[in-house]
Amino acid sequence: MLDAIIVGGGISGLRCAIEFARQGVSYKLCESNDHFGGRCSSQYFDGFVLDRGFQVLLDSYTEVTSLIELDSLNFKTFMSGAMVHTSRGNRFLLDPSKDKRKLWAFWKMLTSDVGTFRDKWRLFRLKMQKGLERTQRTESASVADYLAGSFTSRFNSEFMSPFWESVFLADLQSVPATHFFELFPFFASGSGGLPENGMQAIPDSMVDLLDKNQLVLNKAAKQITENAVEFEDGELIAAKNVVLAVPYSKAQDLLAADDKNHHGRKASCIYYEAPEPPFELPILFLTGCDQKFVRTVSIPTNLHAGYSSNGNALICVGLAPGLDANQAEIRAETKNVLRELFSAVVDDWQVITHMQIPDALPPIDCKPLFPTDSISVCGDYLSVPSINNALGSGRATALRVIETL
């Protein structure tokens, strides 16, 4: 009998498998899809690398850097900060401490009218404290409440709110401030970027650390018992321990949870190709909260030309929360907004595909799951969703299982 069977081949399940392999634990990992990585994955479509929605990897994620050499992925970072679209035109808000052109970045930051001097000083102080500004007030507040009490309304509307909405994929009034303080230190100390071959390179690098004979694709779990997993193809695999490294909704189903919440946080994006990018810098473009359709614009080919095989620019447009990219009228209105933002050159942009991702992040209010002595769960829904916490959960779960063997 196996020591453990892992259900789910996202990065949390893969990290669990790596720890089992290092400790000599016999295991099998089964993934229902035709690829590993779960939410951290990419598609390869008509010569383009399309990440599963707008994603970045932070080089401050210690769970990643302790496992993978980022240089081996040819990892490159975006400029730290953003180009912000305002009613007064496009503005830069940059972090001079992370920019090679420090004097230029400092001048851009100092002269930008996105935020007052107090806003920038407050953000700088928060960065130096690495977000450790937890008080009784912020522990019980939402992110929106915390930002409203800390920065001016214009700074929040033009920068802080649209940026953090794109991180949490939710109305900030519904996100606890503790989630902000969990993630802010990583953004403060690191820079976001992309591997040369897309986000799929992260799980692919993890798979390279494992025995391929212990990994199975296209194998979906049907139900579990204390010491076995029955799969949709009828096979029953026995093991001393079962680890559920599946999305929160699937874990609820397999554990027969009574109070189910299947409403994960959604993300919508549209991928375009264009003869030329609307801007050349490797930087995130943000629109303010007053913009009801487009929230972010990123251009992966400004960072890695290999995201496109034909030399055209690849443009990822992230839609505002609540919009459905499957609706033709939403896509049409998005194109109109892009035309207003970047002029008539947008007429030359061609849609590659659109993505409506139903479980881009787990629900904010995940209900507790109640596994047993021989059934464990792992995933970033157990804390604040992030790549770092997904990996940390997989590692920690493996260590707990190992203690029982």
mmCIF file of C-alpha atoms in Angstrom:
data_model
loop_
_atom_site.group_PDB
_atom_site.id
_atom_site.type_symbol
_atom_site.label_atom_id
_atom_site.label_comp_id
_atom_site.label_asym_id
_atom_site.label_seq_id
_atom_site.Cartn_x
_atom_site.Cartn_y
_atom_site.Cartn_z
ATOM 1 C CA MET A 1 0.000 0.000 0.000
ATOM 2 C CA LEU A 2 1.199 3.490 -0.817
ATOM 3 C CA ASP A 3 2.087 5.822 2.008
ATOM 4 C CA ALA A 4 0.051 8.578 0.376
ATOM 5 C CA ILE A 5 -2.011 9.467 -2.642
ATOM 6 C CA ILE A 6 -2.273 13.100 -3.696
ATOM 7 C CA VAL A 7 -5.440 14.171 -5.490
ATOM 8 C CA GLY A 8 -4.645 17.275 -7.526
ATOM 9 C CA GLY A 9 -1.596 18.389 -9.477
ATOM 10 C CA GLY A 10 -1.631 22.127 -8.956
ATOM 11 C CA ILE A 11 1.421 23.740 -7.418
ATOM 12 C CA SER A 12 0.264 22.863 -3.887
ATOM 13 C CA GLY A 13 -0.062 19.170 -4.743
ATOM 14 C CA LEU A 14 3.241 19.185 -6.621
ATOM 15 C CA ARG A 15 4.995 20.797 -3.649
ATOM 16 C CA CYS A 16 3.535 18.109 -1.398
ATOM 17 C CA ALA A 17 4.862 15.433 -3.775
ATOM 18 C CA ILE A 18 8.325 16.999 -3.811
ATOM 19 C CA GLU A 19 8.499 16.828 -0.026
ATOM 20 C CA PHE A 20 7.320 13.210 -0.059
ATOM 21 C CA ALA A 21 9.986 12.350 -2.639
ATOM 22 C CA ARG A 22 12.702 14.040 -0.602
ATOM 23 C CA GLN A 23 11.697 12.080 2.510
ATOM 24 C CA GLY A 24 11.396 8.713 0.772
ATOM 25 C CA VAL A 25 7.604 8.493 1.113
ATOM 26 C CA SER A 26 5.857 6.284 -1.458
ATOM 27 C CA TYR A 27 3.126 8.259 -3.210
ATOM 28 C CA LYS A 28 1.075 8.686 -6.350
ATOM 29 C CA LEU A 29 -0.224 12.022 -7.640
ATOM 30 C CA CYS A 30 -3.332 12.120 -9.840
ATOM 31 C CA GLU A 31 -4.478 15.216 -11.735
ATOM 32 C CA SER A 32 -7.845 15.472 -13.512
ATOM 33 C CA ASN A 33 -6.639 17.817 -16.270
ATOM 34 C CA ASP A 34 -4.212 17.214 -19.133
ATOM 35 C CA HIS A 35 -1.574 19.453 -17.567
ATOM 36 C CA PHE A 36 -0.102 20.212 -14.170
ATOM 37 C CA GLY A 37 -0.227 23.579 -12.451
ATOM 38 C CA GLY A 38 -3.892 24.254 -11.710
ATOM 39 C CA ARG A 39 -4.469 27.998 -11.580
ATOM 40 C CA CYS A 40 -0.760 28.633 -12.201
ATOM 41 C CA SER A 41 -0.684 27.588 -15.844
ATOM 42 C CA SER A 42 -0.525 28.750 -19.453
ATOM 43 C CA GLN A 43 -2.056 27.859 -22.783
ATOM 44 C CA TYR A 44 -0.180 27.783 -26.063
ATOM 45 C CA PHE A 45 -2.456 29.148 -28.760
ATOM 46 C CA ASP A 46 -1.586 30.113 -32.350
ATOM 47 C CA GLY A 47 2.030 30.749 -31.421
ATOM 48 C CA PHE A 48 1.238 32.789 -28.292
ATOM 49 C CA VAL A 49 1.845 31.998 -24.643
ATOM 50 C CA LEU A 50 -1.370 32.838 -22.817
ATOM 51 C CA ASP A 51 -1.209 32.733 -19.044
ATOM 52 C CA ARG A 52 -4.420 31.767 -17.284
ATOM 53 C CA GLY A 53 -5.501 35.358 -16.810
ATOM 54 C CA PHE A 54 -3.198 38.187 -15.826
ATOM 55 C CA GLN A 55 -0.646 36.749 -13.423
ATOM 56 C CA VAL A 56 2.781 37.711 -12.126
ATOM 57 C CA LEU A 57 5.338 35.922 -9.998
ATOM 58 C CA LEU A 58 6.924 37.925 -7.181
ATOM 59 C CA ASP A 59 10.640 37.302 -6.705
ATOM 60 C CA SER A 60 10.099 37.820 -2.963
ATOM 61 C CA TYR A 61 8.081 34.598 -2.672
ATOM 62 C CA THR A 62 10.459 32.571 -0.516
ATOM 63 C CA GLU A 63 8.572 29.309 -1.033
ATOM 64 C CA VAL A 64 9.316 29.684 -4.751
ATOM 65 C CA THR A 65 12.923 30.825 -4.556
ATOM 66 C CA SER A 66 13.823 28.070 -2.072
ATOM 67 C CA LEU A 67 12.667 25.522 -4.635
ATOM 68 C CA ILE A 68 13.355 26.989 -8.075
ATOM 69 C CA GLU A 69 16.237 29.074 -9.397
ATOM 70 C CA LEU A 70 14.448 31.955 -11.074
ATOM 71 C CA ASP A 71 17.400 32.440 -13.428
ATOM 72 C CA SER A 72 16.696 28.960 -14.794
ATOM 73 C CA LEU A 73 13.299 30.265 -15.934
ATOM 74 C CA ASN A 74 14.870 33.370 -17.511
ATOM 75 C CA PHE A 75 12.653 35.317 -15.120
ATOM 76 C CA LYS A 76 12.374 39.041 -15.835
ATOM 77 C CA THR A 77 10.569 41.671 -13.802
ATOM 78 C CA PHE A 78 8.204 44.442 -14.746
ATOM 79 C CA MET A 79 8.963 47.963 -13.625
ATOM 80 C CA SER A 80 7.847 48.352 -10.033
ATOM 81 C CA GLY A 81 4.832 50.588 -9.994
ATOM 82 C CA ALA A 82 2.370 51.426 -12.721
ATOM 83 C CA MET A 83 1.408 53.714 -15.549
ATOM 84 C CA VAL A 84 -1.883 55.173 -14.361
ATOM 85 C CA HIS A 85 -4.563 56.515 -16.659
ATOM 86 C CA THR A 86 -6.299 59.552 -15.184
ATOM 87 C CA SER A 87 -8.619 62.268 -16.450
ATOM 88 C CA ARG A 88 -5.477 64.424 -16.639
ATOM 89 C CA GLY A 89 -3.616 61.967 -18.877
ATOM 90 C CA ASN A 90 -1.292 59.049 -18.210
ATOM 91 C CA ARG A 91 0.927 59.294 -15.132
ATOM 92 C CA PHE A 92 3.757 57.197 -13.712
ATOM 93 C CA LEU A 93 3.917 56.035 -10.128
ATOM 94 C CA LEU A 94 7.193 54.174 -9.608
ATOM 95 C CA ASP A 95 9.309 52.765 -6.799
ATOM 96 C CA PRO A 96 12.758 54.376 -7.214
ATOM 97 C CA SER A 97 14.398 51.792 -4.934
ATOM 98 C CA LYS A 98 13.688 49.047 -7.482
ATOM 99 C CA ASP A 99 14.328 50.909 -10.734
ATOM 100 C CA LYS A 100 17.709 50.867 -12.483
ATOM 101 C CA ARG A 101 17.166 54.510 -13.444
ATOM 102 C CA LYS A 102 16.722 55.613 -9.859
ATOM 103 C CA LEU A 103 16.965 59.361 -10.442
ATOM 104 C CA TRP A 104 14.475 59.212 -13.323
ATOM 105 C CA ALA A 105 12.102 57.034 -11.303
ATOM 106 C CA PHE A 106 12.452 59.283 -8.265
ATOM 107 C CA TRP A 107 11.681 62.350 -10.338
ATOM 108 C CA LYS A 108 8.671 60.665 -11.955
ATOM 109 C CA MET A 109 7.386 59.624 -8.557
ATOM 110 C CA LEU A 110 7.998 63.018 -6.975
ATOM 111 C CA THR A 111 6.362 65.018 -9.778
ATOM 112 C CA SER A 112 3.450 62.655 -10.417
ATOM 113 C CA ASP A 113 0.110 64.126 -9.427
ATOM 114 C CA VAL A 114 -1.236 60.658 -8.658
ATOM 115 C CA GLY A 115 -1.471 61.167 -4.930
ATOM 116 C CA THR A 116 -0.284 63.902 -2.635
ATOM 117 C CA PHE A 117 3.087 64.052 -0.940
ATOM 118 C CA ARG A 118 1.396 62.671 2.166
ATOM 119 C CA ASP A 119 0.052 59.714 0.156
ATOM 120 C CA LYS A 120 3.506 58.896 -1.151
ATOM 121 C CA TRP A 121 5.124 59.325 2.240
ATOM 122 C CA ARG A 122 2.489 57.103 3.812
ATOM 123 C CA LEU A 123 3.047 54.415 1.168
ATOM 124 C CA PHE A 124 6.819 54.684 1.567
ATOM 125 C CA ARG A 125 6.541 54.325 5.344
ATOM 126 C CA LEU A 126 4.262 51.328 4.953
ATOM 127 C CA LYS A 127 6.806 49.793 2.588
ATOM 128 C CA MET A 128 9.632 50.353 5.076
ATOM 129 C CA GLN A 129 7.519 48.731 7.780
ATOM 130 C CA LYS A 130 6.747 45.920 5.324
ATOM 131 C CA GLY A 131 3.080 46.345 6.048
ATOM 132 C CA LEU A 132 3.415 45.677 9.775
ATOM 133 C CA GLU A 133 0.814 48.247 10.695
ATOM 134 C CA ARG A 134 -1.620 45.854 12.293
ATOM 135 C CA THR A 135 -3.816 47.428 14.918
ATOM 136 C CA GLN A 136 -7.091 46.422 16.469
ATOM 137 C CA ARG A 137 -8.764 48.729 13.979
ATOM 138 C CA THR A 138 -7.211 47.181 10.880
ATOM 139 C CA GLU A 139 -7.613 43.619 12.114
ATOM 140 C CA SER A 140 -11.394 44.007 11.902
ATOM 141 C CA ALA A 141 -11.567 46.360 8.907
ATOM 142 C CA SER A 142 -11.873 45.682 5.213
ATOM 143 C CA VAL A 143 -9.145 46.642 2.745
ATOM 144 C CA ALA A 144 -11.420 49.443 1.503
ATOM 145 C CA ASP A 145 -11.850 50.779 5.048
ATOM 146 C CA TYR A 146 -8.119 50.674 5.703
ATOM 147 C CA LEU A 147 -7.249 52.458 2.447
ATOM 148 C CA ALA A 148 -9.943 55.091 3.000
ATOM 149 C CA GLY A 149 -8.506 55.883 6.416
ATOM 150 C CA SER A 150 -4.916 55.988 5.186
ATOM 151 C CA PHE A 151 -4.835 57.709 1.777
ATOM 152 C CA THR A 152 -6.698 60.413 -0.112
ATOM 153 C CA SER A 153 -9.744 59.413 -2.110
ATOM 154 C CA ARG A 154 -8.117 60.338 -5.434
ATOM 155 C CA PHE A 155 -5.011 58.279 -4.710
ATOM 156 C CA ASN A 156 -7.205 55.331 -3.806
ATOM 157 C CA SER A 157 -9.440 55.756 -6.841
ATOM 158 C CA GLU A 158 -6.598 56.139 -9.320
ATOM 159 C CA PHE A 159 -4.015 53.721 -7.942
ATOM 160 C CA MET A 160 -4.501 51.780 -4.726
ATOM 161 C CA SER A 161 -8.018 50.480 -5.316
ATOM 162 C CA PRO A 162 -7.649 49.362 -8.960
ATOM 163 C CA PHE A 163 -4.278 47.773 -8.199
ATOM 164 C CA TRP A 164 -5.480 45.778 -5.209
ATOM 165 C CA GLU A 165 -8.747 44.896 -6.908
ATOM 166 C CA SER A 166 -6.638 43.239 -9.617
ATOM 167 C CA VAL A 167 -4.796 41.305 -6.889
ATOM 168 C CA PHE A 168 -7.815 40.183 -4.860
ATOM 169 C CA LEU A 169 -10.316 39.972 -7.760
ATOM 170 C CA ALA A 170 -13.022 41.370 -5.533
ATOM 171 C CA ASP A 171 -14.651 44.506 -4.246
ATOM 172 C CA LEU A 172 -12.211 45.655 -1.572
ATOM 173 C CA GLN A 173 -15.049 46.213 0.888
ATOM 174 C CA SER A 174 -15.423 42.422 1.027
ATOM 175 C CA VAL A 175 -11.717 41.673 1.566
ATOM 176 C CA PRO A 176 -10.396 41.682 5.166
ATOM 177 C CA ALA A 177 -7.547 44.113 5.791
ATOM 178 C CA THR A 178 -5.538 41.182 7.179
ATOM 179 C CA HIS A 179 -5.295 39.863 3.610
ATOM 180 C CA PHE A 180 -3.707 43.147 2.545
ATOM 181 C CA PHE A 181 -1.165 42.997 5.353
ATOM 182 C CA GLU A 182 -0.340 39.394 4.471
ATOM 183 C CA LEU A 183 0.512 40.190 0.848
ATOM 184 C CA PHE A 184 1.781 43.774 0.999
ATOM 185 C CA PRO A 185 5.247 42.831 2.366
ATOM 186 C CA PHE A 186 5.880 40.633 -0.688
ATOM 187 C CA PHE A 187 4.971 43.475 -3.041
ATOM 188 C CA ALA A 188 6.997 45.922 -0.934
ATOM 189 C CA SER A 189 10.177 43.840 -0.904
ATOM 190 C CA GLY A 190 9.972 42.189 -4.318
ATOM 191 C CA SER A 191 9.180 42.788 -7.957
ATOM 192 C CA GLY A 192 6.623 41.064 -10.134
ATOM 193 C CA GLY A 193 7.649 39.383 -13.339
ATOM 194 C CA LEU A 194 7.229 36.470 -15.700
ATOM 195 C CA PRO A 195 9.218 33.386 -16.702
ATOM 196 C CA GLU A 196 10.250 33.327 -20.350
ATOM 197 C CA ASN A 197 7.872 30.471 -21.181
ATOM 198 C CA GLY A 198 4.921 31.710 -19.165
ATOM 199 C CA MET A 199 3.606 30.846 -15.734
ATOM 200 C CA GLN A 200 3.392 27.207 -16.823
ATOM 201 C CA ALA A 201 7.176 27.131 -16.371
ATOM 202 C CA ILE A 202 6.684 27.081 -12.592
ATOM 203 C CA PRO A 203 4.785 23.760 -12.344
ATOM 204 C CA ASP A 204 6.871 22.360 -15.205
ATOM 205 C CA SER A 205 10.022 23.028 -13.166
ATOM 206 C CA MET A 206 8.431 21.280 -10.195
ATOM 207 C CA VAL A 207 7.483 18.266 -12.292
ATOM 208 C CA ASP A 208 11.132 18.026 -13.358
ATOM 209 C CA LEU A 209 12.016 17.373 -9.709
ATOM 210 C CA LEU A 210 9.719 14.338 -9.529
ATOM 211 C CA ASP A 211 9.600 10.754 -10.790
ATOM 212 C CA LYS A 212 7.237 10.925 -13.775
ATOM 213 C CA ASN A 213 6.114 7.352 -13.058
ATOM 214 C CA GLN A 214 4.369 8.612 -9.938
ATOM 215 C CA LEU A 215 2.402 11.320 -11.780
ATOM 216 C CA VAL A 216 -0.843 10.660 -13.633
ATOM 217 C CA LEU A 217 -2.804 13.107 -15.788
ATOM 218 C CA ASN A 218 -6.445 12.937 -16.903
ATOM 219 C CA LYS A 219 -7.451 11.031 -13.769
ATOM 220 C CA ALA A 220 -10.320 12.588 -11.841
ATOM 221 C CA ALA A 221 -11.304 11.515 -8.344
ATOM 222 C CA LYS A 222 -14.902 10.428 -7.837
ATOM 223 C CA GLN A 223 -14.965 9.815 -4.098
ATOM 224 C CA ILE A 224 -12.622 9.161 -1.193
ATOM 225 C CA THR A 225 -12.571 6.977 1.878
ATOM 226 C CA GLU A 226 -10.194 6.855 4.839
ATOM 227 C CA ASN A 227 -7.575 4.873 2.957
ATOM 228 C CA ALA A 228 -8.489 4.913 -0.721
ATOM 229 C CA VAL A 229 -9.550 7.046 -3.656
ATOM 230 C CA GLU A 230 -12.036 5.899 -6.270
ATOM 231 C CA PHE A 231 -11.551 7.529 -9.672
ATOM 232 C CA GLU A 232 -14.012 8.278 -12.439
ATOM 233 C CA ASP A 233 -12.461 5.533 -14.584
ATOM 234 C CA GLY A 234 -13.401 2.988 -11.911
ATOM 235 C CA GLU A 235 -9.922 2.405 -10.495
ATOM 236 C CA LEU A 236 -9.536 2.281 -6.719
ATOM 237 C CA ILE A 237 -6.116 3.195 -5.307
ATOM 238 C CA ALA A 238 -5.415 2.398 -1.660
ATOM 239 C CA ALA A 239 -3.053 4.457 0.486
ATOM 240 C CA LYS A 240 -2.358 5.034 4.159
ATOM 241 C CA ASN A 241 -3.020 8.754 3.656
ATOM 242 C CA VAL A 242 -5.088 10.796 1.220
ATOM 243 C CA VAL A 243 -4.078 14.380 0.470
ATOM 244 C CA LEU A 244 -6.658 16.580 -1.240
ATOM 245 C CA ALA A 245 -4.765 19.227 -3.197
ATOM 246 C CA VAL A 246 -7.781 20.253 -5.249
ATOM 247 C CA PRO A 247 -9.711 23.522 -5.542
ATOM 248 C CA TYR A 248 -11.810 24.433 -2.538
ATOM 249 C CA SER A 249 -15.097 23.569 -4.260
ATOM 250 C CA LYS A 250 -13.840 20.102 -5.220
ATOM 251 C CA ALA A 251 -12.522 19.489 -1.701
ATOM 252 C CA GLN A 252 -15.975 20.302 -0.351
ATOM 253 C CA ASP A 253 -17.531 17.762 -2.707
ATOM 254 C CA LEU A 254 -15.072 14.981 -1.897
ATOM 255 C CA LEU A 255 -15.395 15.581 1.838
ATOM 256 C CA ALA A 256 -19.198 15.769 1.530
ATOM 257 C CA ALA A 257 -19.208 19.120 3.317
ATOM 258 C CA ASP A 258 -22.629 20.221 4.549
ATOM 259 C CA ASP A 259 -22.279 23.987 4.096
ATOM 260 C CA LYS A 260 -20.976 24.325 0.567
ATOM 261 C CA ASN A 261 -19.753 27.547 -1.003
ATOM 262 C CA HIS A 262 -18.805 27.031 -4.636
ATOM 263 C CA HIS A 263 -18.608 30.687 -5.530
ATOM 264 C CA GLY A 264 -14.935 31.282 -6.259
ATOM 265 C CA ARG A 265 -13.595 34.658 -7.326
ATOM 266 C CA LYS A 266 -13.828 35.143 -11.074
ATOM 267 C CA ALA A 267 -11.423 36.775 -13.487
ATOM 268 C CA SER A 268 -12.045 37.929 -17.042
ATOM 269 C CA CYS A 269 -9.466 38.915 -19.608
ATOM 270 C CA ILE A 270 -9.131 39.377 -23.347
ATOM 271 C CA TYR A 271 -5.925 38.638 -25.241
ATOM 272 C CA TYR A 272 -5.108 40.687 -28.329
ATOM 273 C CA GLU A 273 -2.285 40.691 -30.832
ATOM 274 C CA ALA A 274 -1.154 43.965 -32.322
ATOM 275 C CA PRO A 275 1.468 45.059 -34.883
ATOM 276 C CA GLU A 276 2.917 47.398 -32.254
ATOM 277 C CA PRO A 277 2.397 47.687 -28.483
ATOM 278 C CA PRO A 278 0.554 50.796 -27.250
ATOM 279 C CA PHE A 279 3.582 51.506 -25.024
ATOM 280 C CA GLU A 280 7.104 50.086 -24.982
ATOM 281 C CA LEU A 281 7.878 49.961 -21.276
ATOM 282 C CA PRO A 282 7.508 46.683 -19.317
ATOM 283 C CA ILE A 283 5.006 48.152 -16.901
ATOM 284 C CA LEU A 284 1.455 47.539 -15.714
ATOM 285 C CA PHE A 285 -1.136 49.973 -17.062
ATOM 286 C CA LEU A 286 -3.961 50.768 -14.636
ATOM 287 C CA THR A 287 -7.240 52.543 -15.151
ATOM 288 C CA GLY A 288 -9.027 54.170 -12.246
ATOM 289 C CA CYS A 289 -12.063 52.819 -10.463
ATOM 290 C CA ASP A 290 -14.290 55.138 -12.508
ATOM 291 C CA GLN A 291 -13.542 52.997 -15.556
ATOM 292 C CA LYS A 292 -16.231 50.316 -15.592
ATOM 293 C CA PHE A 293 -14.765 47.938 -18.183
ATOM 294 C CA VAL A 294 -10.957 47.859 -18.371
ATOM 295 C CA ARG A 295 -9.007 47.504 -15.147
ATOM 296 C CA THR A 296 -5.472 46.518 -16.268
ATOM 297 C CA VAL A 297 -3.434 46.300 -19.463
ATOM 298 C CA SER A 298 -0.215 44.315 -19.544
ATOM 299 C CA ILE A 299 2.055 43.466 -22.456
ATOM 300 C CA PRO A 300 4.032 40.254 -21.801
ATOM 301 C CA THR A 301 6.004 40.714 -25.042
ATOM 302 C CA ASN A 302 7.473 43.940 -23.663
ATOM 303 C CA LEU A 303 9.181 41.649 -21.154
ATOM 304 C CA HIS A 304 9.691 38.456 -23.180
ATOM 305 C CA ALA A 305 9.475 38.560 -26.971
ATOM 306 C CA GLY A 306 8.961 34.777 -26.908
ATOM 307 C CA TYR A 307 5.395 35.172 -25.654
ATOM 308 C CA SER A 308 4.649 35.745 -29.358
ATOM 309 C CA SER A 309 6.084 33.650 -32.199
ATOM 310 C CA ASN A 310 5.231 36.053 -35.028
ATOM 311 C CA GLY A 311 6.807 39.248 -33.699
ATOM 312 C CA ASN A 312 3.490 40.917 -32.912
ATOM 313 C CA ALA A 313 2.750 42.326 -29.490
ATOM 314 C CA LEU A 314 0.696 40.241 -27.060
ATOM 315 C CA ILE A 315 -1.666 42.383 -24.987
ATOM 316 C CA CYS A 316 -3.604 41.116 -21.977
ATOM 317 C CA VAL A 317 -6.567 43.270 -20.958
ATOM 318 C CA GLY A 318 -7.975 42.523 -17.512
ATOM 319 C CA LEU A 319 -11.632 43.417 -17.108
ATOM 320 C CA ALA A 320 -13.214 45.043 -14.084
ATOM 321 C CA PRO A 321 -14.639 42.681 -11.429
ATOM 322 C CA GLY A 322 -18.029 41.246 -12.272
ATOM 323 C CA LEU A 323 -17.712 41.457 -16.059
ATOM 324 C CA ASP A 324 -18.054 38.344 -18.208
ATOM 325 C CA ALA A 325 -15.666 38.153 -21.165
ATOM 326 C CA ASN A 326 -17.930 35.543 -22.758
ATOM 327 C CA GLN A 327 -20.494 38.246 -23.532
ATOM 328 C CA ALA A 328 -20.005 39.774 -26.972
ATOM 329 C CA GLU A 329 -21.325 43.167 -25.867
ATOM 330 C CA ILE A 330 -18.739 43.292 -23.064
ATOM 331 C CA ARG A 331 -15.942 42.555 -25.524
ATOM 332 C CA ALA A 332 -17.264 45.195 -27.934
ATOM 333 C CA GLU A 333 -17.473 47.861 -25.244
ATOM 334 C CA THR A 334 -13.988 46.903 -24.040
ATOM 335 C CA LYS A 335 -12.646 47.597 -27.528
ATOM 336 C CA ASN A 336 -14.329 51.013 -27.471
ATOM 337 C CA VAL A 337 -12.707 51.818 -24.124
ATOM 338 C CA LEU A 338 -9.308 50.692 -25.399
ATOM 339 C CA ARG A 339 -9.747 52.992 -28.378
ATOM 340 C CA GLU A 340 -10.320 55.883 -25.989
ATOM 341 C CA LEU A 341 -7.245 54.915 -23.992
ATOM 342 C CA PHE A 342 -4.816 54.268 -26.849
ATOM 343 C CA SER A 343 -6.373 55.973 -29.913
ATOM 344 C CA ALA A 344 -7.263 54.483 -33.295
ATOM 345 C CA VAL A 345 -4.269 52.104 -33.336
ATOM 346 C CA VAL A 346 -6.548 49.760 -31.395
ATOM 347 C CA ASP A 347 -8.449 49.159 -34.653
ATOM 348 C CA ASP A 348 -5.459 47.072 -35.753
ATOM 349 C CA TRP A 349 -5.675 44.830 -32.692
ATOM 350 C CA GLN A 350 -7.042 41.343 -33.284
ATOM 351 C CA VAL A 351 -8.653 39.223 -30.581
ATOM 352 C CA ILE A 352 -6.713 36.006 -29.958
ATOM 353 C CA THR A 353 -9.091 34.666 -27.346
ATOM 354 C CA HIS A 354 -10.932 35.651 -24.207
ATOM 355 C CA MET A 355 -10.959 33.916 -20.841
ATOM 356 C CA GLN A 356 -13.668 33.755 -18.218
ATOM 357 C CA ILE A 357 -12.071 31.992 -15.249
ATOM 358 C CA PRO A 358 -14.689 30.914 -12.687
ATOM 359 C CA ASP A 359 -12.276 29.934 -9.904
ATOM 360 C CA ALA A 360 -9.358 32.290 -10.463
ATOM 361 C CA LEU A 361 -9.176 32.588 -6.663
ATOM 362 C CA PRO A 362 -11.055 30.714 -3.935
ATOM 363 C CA PRO A 363 -13.920 32.411 -2.076
ATOM 364 C CA ILE A 364 -12.934 34.967 0.525
ATOM 365 C CA ASP A 365 -15.134 33.334 3.147
ATOM 366 C CA CYS A 366 -14.032 29.709 2.789
ATOM 367 C CA LYS A 367 -15.858 27.534 5.296
ATOM 368 C CA PRO A 368 -13.687 25.260 7.477
ATOM 369 C CA LEU A 369 -13.162 21.762 6.135
ATOM 370 C CA PHE A 370 -12.974 18.794 8.473
ATOM 371 C CA PRO A 371 -10.578 16.142 7.194
ATOM 372 C CA THR A 372 -9.704 13.074 9.273
ATOM 373 C CA ASP A 373 -6.513 11.553 10.669
ATOM 374 C CA SER A 374 -5.775 9.902 7.311
ATOM 375 C CA ILE A 375 -7.268 12.573 5.026
ATOM 376 C CA SER A 376 -5.501 15.922 4.696
ATOM 377 C CA VAL A 377 -6.160 19.044 2.652
ATOM 378 C CA CYS A 378 -3.765 21.608 1.232
ATOM 379 C CA GLY A 379 -4.186 24.715 -0.849
ATOM 380 C CA ASP A 380 -3.920 28.474 -0.585
ATOM 381 C CA TYR A 381 -7.606 28.731 0.351
ATOM 382 C CA LEU A 382 -6.485 27.712 3.851
ATOM 383 C CA SER A 383 -4.907 31.154 4.267
ATOM 384 C CA VAL A 384 -4.551 34.175 1.961
ATOM 385 C CA PRO A 385 -4.456 32.985 -1.669
ATOM 386 C CA SER A 386 -1.061 33.383 -3.317
ATOM 387 C CA ILE A 387 1.550 31.288 -5.086
ATOM 388 C CA ASN A 388 3.688 31.494 -1.976
ATOM 389 C CA ASN A 389 0.955 30.202 0.318
ATOM 390 C CA ALA A 390 -0.045 27.467 -2.128
ATOM 391 C CA LEU A 391 3.493 26.094 -2.053
ATOM 392 C CA GLY A 392 3.807 26.565 1.689
ATOM 393 C CA SER A 393 0.571 24.690 2.287
ATOM 394 C CA GLY A 394 1.707 21.748 0.181
ATOM 395 C CA ARG A 395 5.028 21.536 2.004
ATOM 396 C CA ALA A 396 3.475 21.849 5.460
ATOM 397 C CA THR A 397 0.826 19.215 4.713
ATOM 398 C CA ALA A 398 3.470 16.763 3.522
ATOM 399 C CA LEU A 399 5.467 17.242 6.715
ATOM 400 C CA ARG A 400 2.379 16.625 8.854
ATOM 401 C CA VAL A 401 1.632 13.406 6.983
ATOM 402 C CA ILE A 402 5.228 12.255 7.278
ATOM 403 C CA GLU A 403 5.043 12.621 11.054
ATOM 404 C CA THR A 404 2.265 10.013 11.139
ATOM 405 C CA LEU A 405 4.110 7.358 9.133
#
